[in-house]
CSV table of C-alpha atoms and ligand atoms in Angstrom, one decimal:
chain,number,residue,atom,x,y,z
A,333,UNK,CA,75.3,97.0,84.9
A,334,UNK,CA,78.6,98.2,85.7
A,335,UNK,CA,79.8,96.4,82.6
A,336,UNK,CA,77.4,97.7,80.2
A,337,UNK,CA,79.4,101.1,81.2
A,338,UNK,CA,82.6,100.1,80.9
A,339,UNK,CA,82.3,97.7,77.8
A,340,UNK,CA,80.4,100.3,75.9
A,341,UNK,CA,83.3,100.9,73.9
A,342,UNK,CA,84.0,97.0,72.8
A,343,UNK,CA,80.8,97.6,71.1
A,344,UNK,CA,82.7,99.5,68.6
A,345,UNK,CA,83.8,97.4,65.6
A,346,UNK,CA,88.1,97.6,65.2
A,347,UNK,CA,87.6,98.5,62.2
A,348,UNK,CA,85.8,101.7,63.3
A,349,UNK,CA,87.8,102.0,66.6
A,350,UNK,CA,91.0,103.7,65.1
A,351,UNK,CA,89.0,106.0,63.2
A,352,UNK,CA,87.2,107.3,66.2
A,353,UNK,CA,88.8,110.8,67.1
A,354,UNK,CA,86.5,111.3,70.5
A,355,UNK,CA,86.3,108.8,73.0
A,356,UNK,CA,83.5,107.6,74.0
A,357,UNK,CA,82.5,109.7,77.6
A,358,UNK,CA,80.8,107.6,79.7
A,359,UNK,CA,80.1,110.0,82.1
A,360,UNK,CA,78.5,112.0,79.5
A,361,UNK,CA,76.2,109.2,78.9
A,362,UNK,CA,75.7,107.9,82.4
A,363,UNK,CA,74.7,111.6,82.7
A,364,UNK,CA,72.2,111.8,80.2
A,365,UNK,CA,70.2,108.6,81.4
A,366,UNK,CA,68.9,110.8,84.3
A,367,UNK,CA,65.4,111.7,83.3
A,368,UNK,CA,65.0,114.8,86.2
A,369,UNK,CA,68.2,117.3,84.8
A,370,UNK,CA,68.2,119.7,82.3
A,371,UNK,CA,70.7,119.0,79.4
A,372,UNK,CA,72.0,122.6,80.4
A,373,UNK,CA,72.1,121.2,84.2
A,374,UNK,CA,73.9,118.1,83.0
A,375,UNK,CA,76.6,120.0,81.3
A,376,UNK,CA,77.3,121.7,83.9
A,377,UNK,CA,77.5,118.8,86.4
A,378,UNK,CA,79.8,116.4,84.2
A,379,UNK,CA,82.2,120.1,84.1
A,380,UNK,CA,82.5,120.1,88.0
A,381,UNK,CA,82.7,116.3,87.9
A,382,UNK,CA,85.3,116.6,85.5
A,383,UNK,CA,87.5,119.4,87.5
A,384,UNK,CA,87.0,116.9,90.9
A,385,UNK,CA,88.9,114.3,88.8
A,386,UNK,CA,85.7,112.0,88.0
A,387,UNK,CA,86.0,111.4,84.1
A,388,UNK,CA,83.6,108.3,84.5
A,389,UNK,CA,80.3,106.8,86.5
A,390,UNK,CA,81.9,104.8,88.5
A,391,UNK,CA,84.0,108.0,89.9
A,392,UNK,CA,80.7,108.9,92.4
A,393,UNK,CA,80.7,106.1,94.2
A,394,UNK,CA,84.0,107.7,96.4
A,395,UNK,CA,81.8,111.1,96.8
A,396,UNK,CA,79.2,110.9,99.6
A,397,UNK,CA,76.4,112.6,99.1
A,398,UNK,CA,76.6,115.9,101.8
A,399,UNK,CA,80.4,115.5,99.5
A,400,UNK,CA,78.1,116.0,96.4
A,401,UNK,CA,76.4,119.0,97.6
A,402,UNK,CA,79.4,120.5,98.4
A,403,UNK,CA,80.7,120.8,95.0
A,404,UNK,CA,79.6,124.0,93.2
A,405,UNK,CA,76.7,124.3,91.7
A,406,UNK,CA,75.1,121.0,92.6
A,407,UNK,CA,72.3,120.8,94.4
A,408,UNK,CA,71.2,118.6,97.6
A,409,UNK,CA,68.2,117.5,94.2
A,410,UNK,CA,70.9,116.9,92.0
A,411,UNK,CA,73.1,115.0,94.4
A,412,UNK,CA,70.9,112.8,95.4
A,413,UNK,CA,69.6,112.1,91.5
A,414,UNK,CA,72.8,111.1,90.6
A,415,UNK,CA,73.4,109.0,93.8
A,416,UNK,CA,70.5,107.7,92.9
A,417,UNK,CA,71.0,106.7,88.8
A,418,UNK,CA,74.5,105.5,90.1
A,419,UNK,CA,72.9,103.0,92.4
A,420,UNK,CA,70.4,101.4,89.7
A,421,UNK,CA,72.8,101.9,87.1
A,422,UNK,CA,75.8,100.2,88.5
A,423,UNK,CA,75.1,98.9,92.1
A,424,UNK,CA,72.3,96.2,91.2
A,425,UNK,CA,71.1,94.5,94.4
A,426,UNK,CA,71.8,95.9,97.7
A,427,UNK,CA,71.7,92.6,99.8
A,428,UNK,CA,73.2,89.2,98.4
A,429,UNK,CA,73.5,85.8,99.4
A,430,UNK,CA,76.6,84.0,101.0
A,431,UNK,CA,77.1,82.4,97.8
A,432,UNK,CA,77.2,86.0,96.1
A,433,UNK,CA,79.2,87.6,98.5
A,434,UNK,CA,81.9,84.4,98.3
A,435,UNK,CA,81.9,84.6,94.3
A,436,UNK,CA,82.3,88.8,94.8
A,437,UNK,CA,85.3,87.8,97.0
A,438,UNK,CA,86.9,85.0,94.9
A,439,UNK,CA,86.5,87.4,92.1
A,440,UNK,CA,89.2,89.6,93.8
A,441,UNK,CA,92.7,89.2,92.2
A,442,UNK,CA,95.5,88.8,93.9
A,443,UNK,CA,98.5,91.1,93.6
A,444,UNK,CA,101.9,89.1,94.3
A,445,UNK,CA,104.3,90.5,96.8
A,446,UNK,CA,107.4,88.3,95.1
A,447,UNK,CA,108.0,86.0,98.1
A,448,UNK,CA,106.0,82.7,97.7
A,449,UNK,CA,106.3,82.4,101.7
A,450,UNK,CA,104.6,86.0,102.1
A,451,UNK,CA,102.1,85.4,99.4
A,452,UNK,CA,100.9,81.9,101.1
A,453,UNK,CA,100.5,83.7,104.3
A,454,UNK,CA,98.5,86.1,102.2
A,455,UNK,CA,96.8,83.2,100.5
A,456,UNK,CA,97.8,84.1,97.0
A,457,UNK,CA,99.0,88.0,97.9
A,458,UNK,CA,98.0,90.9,98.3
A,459,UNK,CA,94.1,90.8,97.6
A,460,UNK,CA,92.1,93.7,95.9
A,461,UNK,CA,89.5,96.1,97.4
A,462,UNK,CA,91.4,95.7,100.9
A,463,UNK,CA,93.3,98.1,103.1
A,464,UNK,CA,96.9,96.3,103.9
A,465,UNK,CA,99.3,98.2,106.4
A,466,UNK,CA,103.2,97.6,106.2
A,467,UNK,CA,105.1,98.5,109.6
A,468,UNK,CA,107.9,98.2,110.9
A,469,UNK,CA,111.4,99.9,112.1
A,470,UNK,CA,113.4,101.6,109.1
A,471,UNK,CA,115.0,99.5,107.0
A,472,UNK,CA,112.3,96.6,107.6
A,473,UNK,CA,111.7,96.4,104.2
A,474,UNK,CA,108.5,98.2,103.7
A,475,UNK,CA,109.2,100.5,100.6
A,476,UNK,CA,111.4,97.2,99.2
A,477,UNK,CA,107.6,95.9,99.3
A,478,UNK,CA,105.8,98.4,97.6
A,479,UNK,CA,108.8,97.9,94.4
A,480,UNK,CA,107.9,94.1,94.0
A,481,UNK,CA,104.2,94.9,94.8
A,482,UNK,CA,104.0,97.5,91.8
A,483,UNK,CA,106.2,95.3,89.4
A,484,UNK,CA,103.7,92.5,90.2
A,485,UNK,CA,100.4,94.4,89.0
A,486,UNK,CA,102.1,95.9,86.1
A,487,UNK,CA,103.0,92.4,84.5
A,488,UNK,CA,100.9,91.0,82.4
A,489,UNK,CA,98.5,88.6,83.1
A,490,UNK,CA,100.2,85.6,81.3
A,491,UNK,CA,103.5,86.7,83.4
A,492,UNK,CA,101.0,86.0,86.6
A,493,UNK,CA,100.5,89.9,87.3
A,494,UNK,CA,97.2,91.8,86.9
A,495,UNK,CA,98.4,94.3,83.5
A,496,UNK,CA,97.0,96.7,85.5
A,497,UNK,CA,98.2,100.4,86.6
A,498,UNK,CA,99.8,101.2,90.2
A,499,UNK,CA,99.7,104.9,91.8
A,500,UNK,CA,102.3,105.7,94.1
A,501,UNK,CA,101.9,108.3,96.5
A,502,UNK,CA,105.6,109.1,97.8
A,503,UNK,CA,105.2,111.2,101.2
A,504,UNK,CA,109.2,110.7,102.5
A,505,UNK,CA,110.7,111.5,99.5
A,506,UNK,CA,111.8,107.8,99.3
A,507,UNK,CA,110.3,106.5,95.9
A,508,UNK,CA,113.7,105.9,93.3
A,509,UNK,CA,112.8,105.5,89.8
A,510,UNK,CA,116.1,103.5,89.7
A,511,UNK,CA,115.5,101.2,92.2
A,512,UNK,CA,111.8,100.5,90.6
A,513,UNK,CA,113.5,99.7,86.8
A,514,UNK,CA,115.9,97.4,89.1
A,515,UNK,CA,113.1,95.2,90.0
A,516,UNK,CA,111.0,95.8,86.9
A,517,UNK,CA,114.1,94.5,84.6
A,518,UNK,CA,114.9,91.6,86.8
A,519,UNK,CA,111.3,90.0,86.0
A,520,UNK,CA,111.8,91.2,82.5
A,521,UNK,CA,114.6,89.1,82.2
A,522,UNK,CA,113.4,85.5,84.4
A,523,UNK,CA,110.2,86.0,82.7
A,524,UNK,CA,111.9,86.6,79.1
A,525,UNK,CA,109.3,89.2,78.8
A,526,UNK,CA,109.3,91.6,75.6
A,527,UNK,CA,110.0,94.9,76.6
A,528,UNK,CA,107.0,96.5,74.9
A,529,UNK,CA,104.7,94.1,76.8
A,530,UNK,CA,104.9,96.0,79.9
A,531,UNK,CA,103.1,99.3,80.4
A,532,UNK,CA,105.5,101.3,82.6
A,533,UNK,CA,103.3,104.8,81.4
A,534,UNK,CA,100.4,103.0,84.0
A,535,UNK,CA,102.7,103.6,86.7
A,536,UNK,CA,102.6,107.1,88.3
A,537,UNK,CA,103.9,108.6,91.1
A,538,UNK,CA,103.1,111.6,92.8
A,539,UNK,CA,105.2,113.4,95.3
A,540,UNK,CA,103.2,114.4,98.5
A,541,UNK,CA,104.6,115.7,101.0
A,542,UNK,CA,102.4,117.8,102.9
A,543,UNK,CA,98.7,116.4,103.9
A,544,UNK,CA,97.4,119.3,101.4
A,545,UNK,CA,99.4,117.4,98.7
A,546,UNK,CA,97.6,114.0,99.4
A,547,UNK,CA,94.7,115.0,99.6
A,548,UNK,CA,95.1,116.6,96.1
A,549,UNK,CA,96.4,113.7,94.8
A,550,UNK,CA,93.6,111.9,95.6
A,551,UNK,CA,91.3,114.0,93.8
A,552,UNK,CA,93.3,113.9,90.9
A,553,UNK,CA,93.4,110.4,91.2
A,554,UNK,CA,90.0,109.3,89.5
A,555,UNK,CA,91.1,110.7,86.2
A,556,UNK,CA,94.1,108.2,86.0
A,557,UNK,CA,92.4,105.0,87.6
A,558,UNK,CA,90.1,104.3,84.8
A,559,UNK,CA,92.5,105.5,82.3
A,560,UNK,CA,95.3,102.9,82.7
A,561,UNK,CA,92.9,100.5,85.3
A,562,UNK,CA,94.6,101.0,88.7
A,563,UNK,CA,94.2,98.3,90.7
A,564,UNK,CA,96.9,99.0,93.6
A,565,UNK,CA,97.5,102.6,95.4
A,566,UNK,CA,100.3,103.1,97.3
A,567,UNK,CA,101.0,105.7,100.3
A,568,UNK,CA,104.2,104.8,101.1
A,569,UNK,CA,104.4,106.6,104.4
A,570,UNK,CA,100.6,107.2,105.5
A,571,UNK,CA,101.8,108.5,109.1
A,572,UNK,CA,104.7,110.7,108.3
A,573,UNK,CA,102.6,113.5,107.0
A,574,UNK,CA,100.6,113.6,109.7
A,575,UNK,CA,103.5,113.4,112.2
A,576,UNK,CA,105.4,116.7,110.4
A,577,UNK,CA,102.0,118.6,110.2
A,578,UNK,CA,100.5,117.8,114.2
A,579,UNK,CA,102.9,117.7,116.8
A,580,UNK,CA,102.4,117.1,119.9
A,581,UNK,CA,99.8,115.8,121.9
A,582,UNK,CA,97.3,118.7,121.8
A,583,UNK,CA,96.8,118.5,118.4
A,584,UNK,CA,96.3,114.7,118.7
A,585,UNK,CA,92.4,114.8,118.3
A,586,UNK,CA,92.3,117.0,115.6
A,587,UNK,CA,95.7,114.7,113.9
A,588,UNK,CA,93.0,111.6,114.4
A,589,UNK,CA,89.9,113.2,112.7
A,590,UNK,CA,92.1,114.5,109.8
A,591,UNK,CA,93.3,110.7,109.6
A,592,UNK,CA,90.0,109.6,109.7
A,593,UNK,CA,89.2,112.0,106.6
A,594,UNK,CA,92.3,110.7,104.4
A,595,UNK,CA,91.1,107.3,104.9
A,596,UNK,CA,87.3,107.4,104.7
A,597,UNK,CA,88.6,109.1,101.2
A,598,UNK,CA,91.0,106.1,100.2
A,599,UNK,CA,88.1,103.9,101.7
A,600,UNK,CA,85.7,105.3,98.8
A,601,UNK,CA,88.3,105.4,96.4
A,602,UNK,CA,89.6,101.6,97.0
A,603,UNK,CA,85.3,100.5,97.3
A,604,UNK,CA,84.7,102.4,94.0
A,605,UNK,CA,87.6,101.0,91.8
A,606,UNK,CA,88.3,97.9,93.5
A,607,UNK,CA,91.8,98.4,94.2
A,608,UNK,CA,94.1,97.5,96.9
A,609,UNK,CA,95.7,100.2,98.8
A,610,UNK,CA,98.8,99.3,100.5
A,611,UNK,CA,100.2,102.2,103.0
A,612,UNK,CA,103.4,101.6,105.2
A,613,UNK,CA,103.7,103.0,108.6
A,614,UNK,CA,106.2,103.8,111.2
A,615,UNK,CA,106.5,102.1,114.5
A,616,UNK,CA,107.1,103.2,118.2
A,617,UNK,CA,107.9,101.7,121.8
A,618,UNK,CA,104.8,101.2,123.9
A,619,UNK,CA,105.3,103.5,126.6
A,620,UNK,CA,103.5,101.0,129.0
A,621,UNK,CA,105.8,99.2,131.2
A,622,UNK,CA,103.3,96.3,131.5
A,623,UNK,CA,103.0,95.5,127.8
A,624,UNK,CA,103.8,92.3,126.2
A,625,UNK,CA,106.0,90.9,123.8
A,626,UNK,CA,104.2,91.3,121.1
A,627,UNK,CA,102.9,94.6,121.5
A,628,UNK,CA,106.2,96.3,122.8
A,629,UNK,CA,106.8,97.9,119.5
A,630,UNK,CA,103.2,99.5,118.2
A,631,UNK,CA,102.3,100.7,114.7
A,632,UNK,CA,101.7,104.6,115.1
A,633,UNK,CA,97.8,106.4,113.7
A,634,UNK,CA,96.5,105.0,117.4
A,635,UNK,CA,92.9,103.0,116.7
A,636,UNK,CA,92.0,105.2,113.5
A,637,UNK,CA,94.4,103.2,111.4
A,638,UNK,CA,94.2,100.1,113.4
A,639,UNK,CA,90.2,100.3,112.5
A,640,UNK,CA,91.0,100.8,108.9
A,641,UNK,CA,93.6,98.5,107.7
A,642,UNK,CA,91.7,94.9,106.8
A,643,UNK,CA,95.3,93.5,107.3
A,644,UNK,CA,98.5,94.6,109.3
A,645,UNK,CA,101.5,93.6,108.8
A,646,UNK,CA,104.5,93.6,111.7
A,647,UNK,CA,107.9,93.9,109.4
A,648,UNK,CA,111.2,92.8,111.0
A,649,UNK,CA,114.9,91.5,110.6
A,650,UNK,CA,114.5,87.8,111.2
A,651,UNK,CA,117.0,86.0,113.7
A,652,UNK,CA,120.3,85.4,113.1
A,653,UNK,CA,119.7,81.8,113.0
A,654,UNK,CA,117.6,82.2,110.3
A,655,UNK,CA,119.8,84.1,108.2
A,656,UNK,CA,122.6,82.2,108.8
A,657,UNK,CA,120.7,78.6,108.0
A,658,UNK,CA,119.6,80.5,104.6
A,659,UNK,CA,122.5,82.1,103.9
A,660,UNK,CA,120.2,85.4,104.1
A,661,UNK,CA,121.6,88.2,105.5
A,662,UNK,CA,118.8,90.2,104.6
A,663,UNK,CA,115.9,88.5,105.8
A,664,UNK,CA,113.4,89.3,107.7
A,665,UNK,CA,110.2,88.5,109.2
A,666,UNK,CA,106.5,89.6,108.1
A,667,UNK,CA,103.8,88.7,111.2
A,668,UNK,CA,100.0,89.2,110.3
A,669,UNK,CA,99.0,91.2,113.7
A,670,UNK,CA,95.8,91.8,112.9
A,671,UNK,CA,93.3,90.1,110.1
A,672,UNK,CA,89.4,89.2,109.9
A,673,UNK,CA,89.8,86.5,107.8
A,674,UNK,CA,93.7,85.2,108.0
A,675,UNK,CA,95.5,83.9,111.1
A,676,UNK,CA,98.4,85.3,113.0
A,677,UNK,CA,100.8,83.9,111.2
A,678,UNK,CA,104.6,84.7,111.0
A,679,UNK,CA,106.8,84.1,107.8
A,680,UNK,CA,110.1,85.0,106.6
A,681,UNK,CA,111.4,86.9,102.9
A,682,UNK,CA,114.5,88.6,101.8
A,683,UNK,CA,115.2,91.9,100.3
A,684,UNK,CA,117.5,91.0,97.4
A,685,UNK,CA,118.9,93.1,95.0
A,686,UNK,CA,115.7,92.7,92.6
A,687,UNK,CA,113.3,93.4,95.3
A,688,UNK,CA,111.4,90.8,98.0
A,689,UNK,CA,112.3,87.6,97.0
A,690,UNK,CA,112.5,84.1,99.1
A,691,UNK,CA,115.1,83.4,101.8
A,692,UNK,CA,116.2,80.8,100.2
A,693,UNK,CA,116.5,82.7,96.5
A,694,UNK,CA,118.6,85.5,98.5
A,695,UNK,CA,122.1,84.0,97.9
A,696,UNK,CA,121.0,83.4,94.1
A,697,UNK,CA,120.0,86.7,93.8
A,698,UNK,CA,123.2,88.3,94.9
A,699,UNK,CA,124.8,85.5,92.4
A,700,UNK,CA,122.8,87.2,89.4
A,701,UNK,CA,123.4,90.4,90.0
A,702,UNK,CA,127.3,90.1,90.3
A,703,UNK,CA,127.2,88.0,86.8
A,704,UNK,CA,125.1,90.7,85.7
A,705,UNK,CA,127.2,93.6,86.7
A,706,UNK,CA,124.6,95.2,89.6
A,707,UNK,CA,125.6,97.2,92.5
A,708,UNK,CA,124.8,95.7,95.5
A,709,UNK,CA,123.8,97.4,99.2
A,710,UNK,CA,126.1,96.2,101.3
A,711,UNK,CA,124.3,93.6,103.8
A,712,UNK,CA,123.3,94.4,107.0
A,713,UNK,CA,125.6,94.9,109.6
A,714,UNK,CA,125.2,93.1,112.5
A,715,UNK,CA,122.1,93.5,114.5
A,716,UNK,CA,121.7,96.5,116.6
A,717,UNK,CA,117.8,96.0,117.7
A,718,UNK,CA,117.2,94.0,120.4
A,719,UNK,CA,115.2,91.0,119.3
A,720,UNK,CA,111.8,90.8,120.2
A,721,UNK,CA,110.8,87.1,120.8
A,722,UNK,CA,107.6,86.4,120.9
A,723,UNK,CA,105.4,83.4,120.8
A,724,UNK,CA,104.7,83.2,117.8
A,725,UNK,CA,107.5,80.3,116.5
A,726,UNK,CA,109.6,81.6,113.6
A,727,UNK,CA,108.8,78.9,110.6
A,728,UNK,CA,111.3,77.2,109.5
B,1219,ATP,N1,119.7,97.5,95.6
B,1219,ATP,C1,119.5,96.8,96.7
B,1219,ATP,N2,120.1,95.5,96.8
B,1219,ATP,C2,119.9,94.8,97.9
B,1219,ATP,N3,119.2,95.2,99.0
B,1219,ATP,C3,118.7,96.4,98.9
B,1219,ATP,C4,118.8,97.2,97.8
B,1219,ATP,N4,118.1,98.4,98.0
B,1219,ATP,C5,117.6,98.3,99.3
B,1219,ATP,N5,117.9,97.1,99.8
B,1219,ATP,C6,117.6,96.6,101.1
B,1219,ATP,O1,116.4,97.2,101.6
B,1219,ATP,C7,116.7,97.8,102.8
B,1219,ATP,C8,115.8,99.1,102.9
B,1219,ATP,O2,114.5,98.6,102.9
B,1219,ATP,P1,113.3,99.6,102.8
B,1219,ATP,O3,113.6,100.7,101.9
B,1219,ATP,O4,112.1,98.8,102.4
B,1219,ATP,O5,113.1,100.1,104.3
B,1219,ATP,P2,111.8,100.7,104.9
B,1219,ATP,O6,111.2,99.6,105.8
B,1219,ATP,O7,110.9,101.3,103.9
B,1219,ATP,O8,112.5,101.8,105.9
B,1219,ATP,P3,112.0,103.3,106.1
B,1219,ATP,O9,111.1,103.3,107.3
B,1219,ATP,O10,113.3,104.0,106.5
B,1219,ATP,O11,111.4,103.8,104.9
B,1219,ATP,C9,118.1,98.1,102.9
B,1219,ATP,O12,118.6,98.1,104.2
B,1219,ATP,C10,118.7,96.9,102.1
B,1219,ATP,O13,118.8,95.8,103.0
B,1220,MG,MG1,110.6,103.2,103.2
């Protein structure tokens, strides 16, 4: 049913499309299918759905109801009648079968990080619908992620992205436009892709750098995600917010249930639009003199976070074995810590001067971007962290 709603325009001969002044406004007629409002009643409930950002049906889904009856001027009636037409109009069954839940899943696209190695440990990248947490020290690479990440769902299909949209939510101050055409033009070029084929208007950022600011952001958000089909949401840091705004540890309960908020928010968001949303996270020392190897450095947002990402990644500088055999002196490591459904599972990428790329592409990367004139970063110095060995084997 959720198709009939969003293919109601293809219905429209090309002919007639152009001609069309007025889109057509699906919420409008989502809203006029329910039989117990008054047309004066619905006008006024698709204006406050239109100032909460929700320009179409599928919008609801990341309100909860007692959310609904918040708004102004809808009632705990009317919430629940357009909970209700949401669910027959666009849910379909409740309950389905392993063989419907698997197809649901296989569905899911799969948004490529630019490292072959990370994508196979991701089995095909970054999947849609899911919560993925970057962490790691500074300079691990996290943001270097999110570049290749956004690049890799702008493409278009036939390029092996998604041609979908990408919202970046830039809470450090850390986001550079520059840095993003960087990576952008280096697959424009391997790719010999015409520069009008890629949508860079479906990429938006937003600088938020108080909590107030995200969470406006992610009201405002529904009006863009159906307009240029978002499929990847970026919070690139989801801690450091919350760090500047609660300090200290007696304001660490009421830190975790604003947390809790902000997610349960980007939960409904990411179930209603099927996106992925990728957040990165700082790390620090586990204060517990007994802790192992592998959790001696811990991702901070305590068991709120660790509840809500579907997979974490551990980001680090690899050995110096490593990036001497690969002639890498920017790689590092990426260890899935925690995943339902994928294994722990350590692999290695570089950050070259067009964004993540393999260790073994590193040295060609620096190649092409002296014969085409780039600036590099100078490599790493040598390494100050102490290297945490753990037993998972580095592969090789
Ligand atoms: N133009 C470039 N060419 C080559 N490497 C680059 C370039 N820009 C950044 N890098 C690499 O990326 C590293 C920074 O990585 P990144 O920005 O992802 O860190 P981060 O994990 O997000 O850190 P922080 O926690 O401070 O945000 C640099 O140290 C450098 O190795
Ligand atoms: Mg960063």
């Amino acid at each position: 049913m959720a198709d009939n709603i969003e293919n109601s325009e293809e219905s429209i001969p090309t002919s007639t499309k152009k001609k069309t002044t007025k889109k057509a406004d699906s919420l409008q007629e989502f809203l006029d299918g329910i039989k117990g409002l008054s047309d004066s009643m619905k006008k006024r409930v698709h204006k406050v759905l239109n100032t909460e950002g929700i320009v179409d049906p599928r919008g609801i889904k990341s309100f909860t109801q007692k959310q609904l009856q918040q708004l102004p001027g809808i009632t705990d009636v009317t919430a629940c009648l357009l909970l209700d037409q949401f669910k027959t109009k666009t849910e379909g069954k409740i309950f389905l079968s392993l063989e419907e839940r698997e197809e649901l899943e296989t569905v899911r696209s799969k948004i490529k990080t630019g490292a072959k190695a990370l994508d196979d440990l991701l089995q095909g990248g970054v999947p849609t619908g899911t919560f993925v947490e970057l962490y790691g020290a500074p300079q691990s690479g996290k943001t270097q992620i999110c570049y290749t990440l956004s690049v890799n769902c702008l493409l278009p299909e036939e390029y092996g992205g998604l041609g979908a949209g990408v919202v970046w939510l830039d809470t450090e101050g850390s986001f550079n436009s520059q840095r993003m055409k960087q990576v952008l033009s280096y697959y424009q070029y391997t790719h010999n892709i015409p520069e009008k084929q890629i949508n860079t208007d479906k990429f938006m950022v937003a600088s938020t750098r108080s909590l107030d600011q995200i969470e406006l952001a992610l009201k405002e958000v529904g009006r863009f995600i159906p307009q240029n089909d978002v499929k990847l949401l970026i919070v690139d840091s989801l801690m450091d917010p919350f760090r500047a705004e609660y300090g200290g540890l007696g304001q660490l309960a009421d830190r975790q249930k604003h947390l809790n908020r902000v997610l349960h928010l980007l939960m409904r968001i990411a179930s209603a639009w099927d996106l992925a949303v990728v957040y990165t996270n700082q790390v620090q020392a586990n204060p517990d003199p007994f802790s192992t190897a592998m959790d001696k450095i811990l991702p901070i947002g305590g068991f709120v976070l660790g509840h809500a990402s579907d997979i974490r990644i551990w980001l680090r500088r690899a050995t110096s074995k490593i990036r001497k055999e690969h002639d890498a002196p920017n790689a590092r490591r990426a260890l899935i810590t925690d995943c339902g459904w994928l294994p722990m599972q350590e692999t290695h990428f570089s950050l070259g001067p067009f964004g993540i790329c393999d260790v073994d592409e590193e040295a060609n990367h620096r190649k092409l971007a002296l014969d085409i004139g780039y600036t590099l970063d100078a490599p790493d110095k040598e390494e100050k962290e102490e290297e945490i060995k753990t037993e998972f084997a580095s592969l090789e």
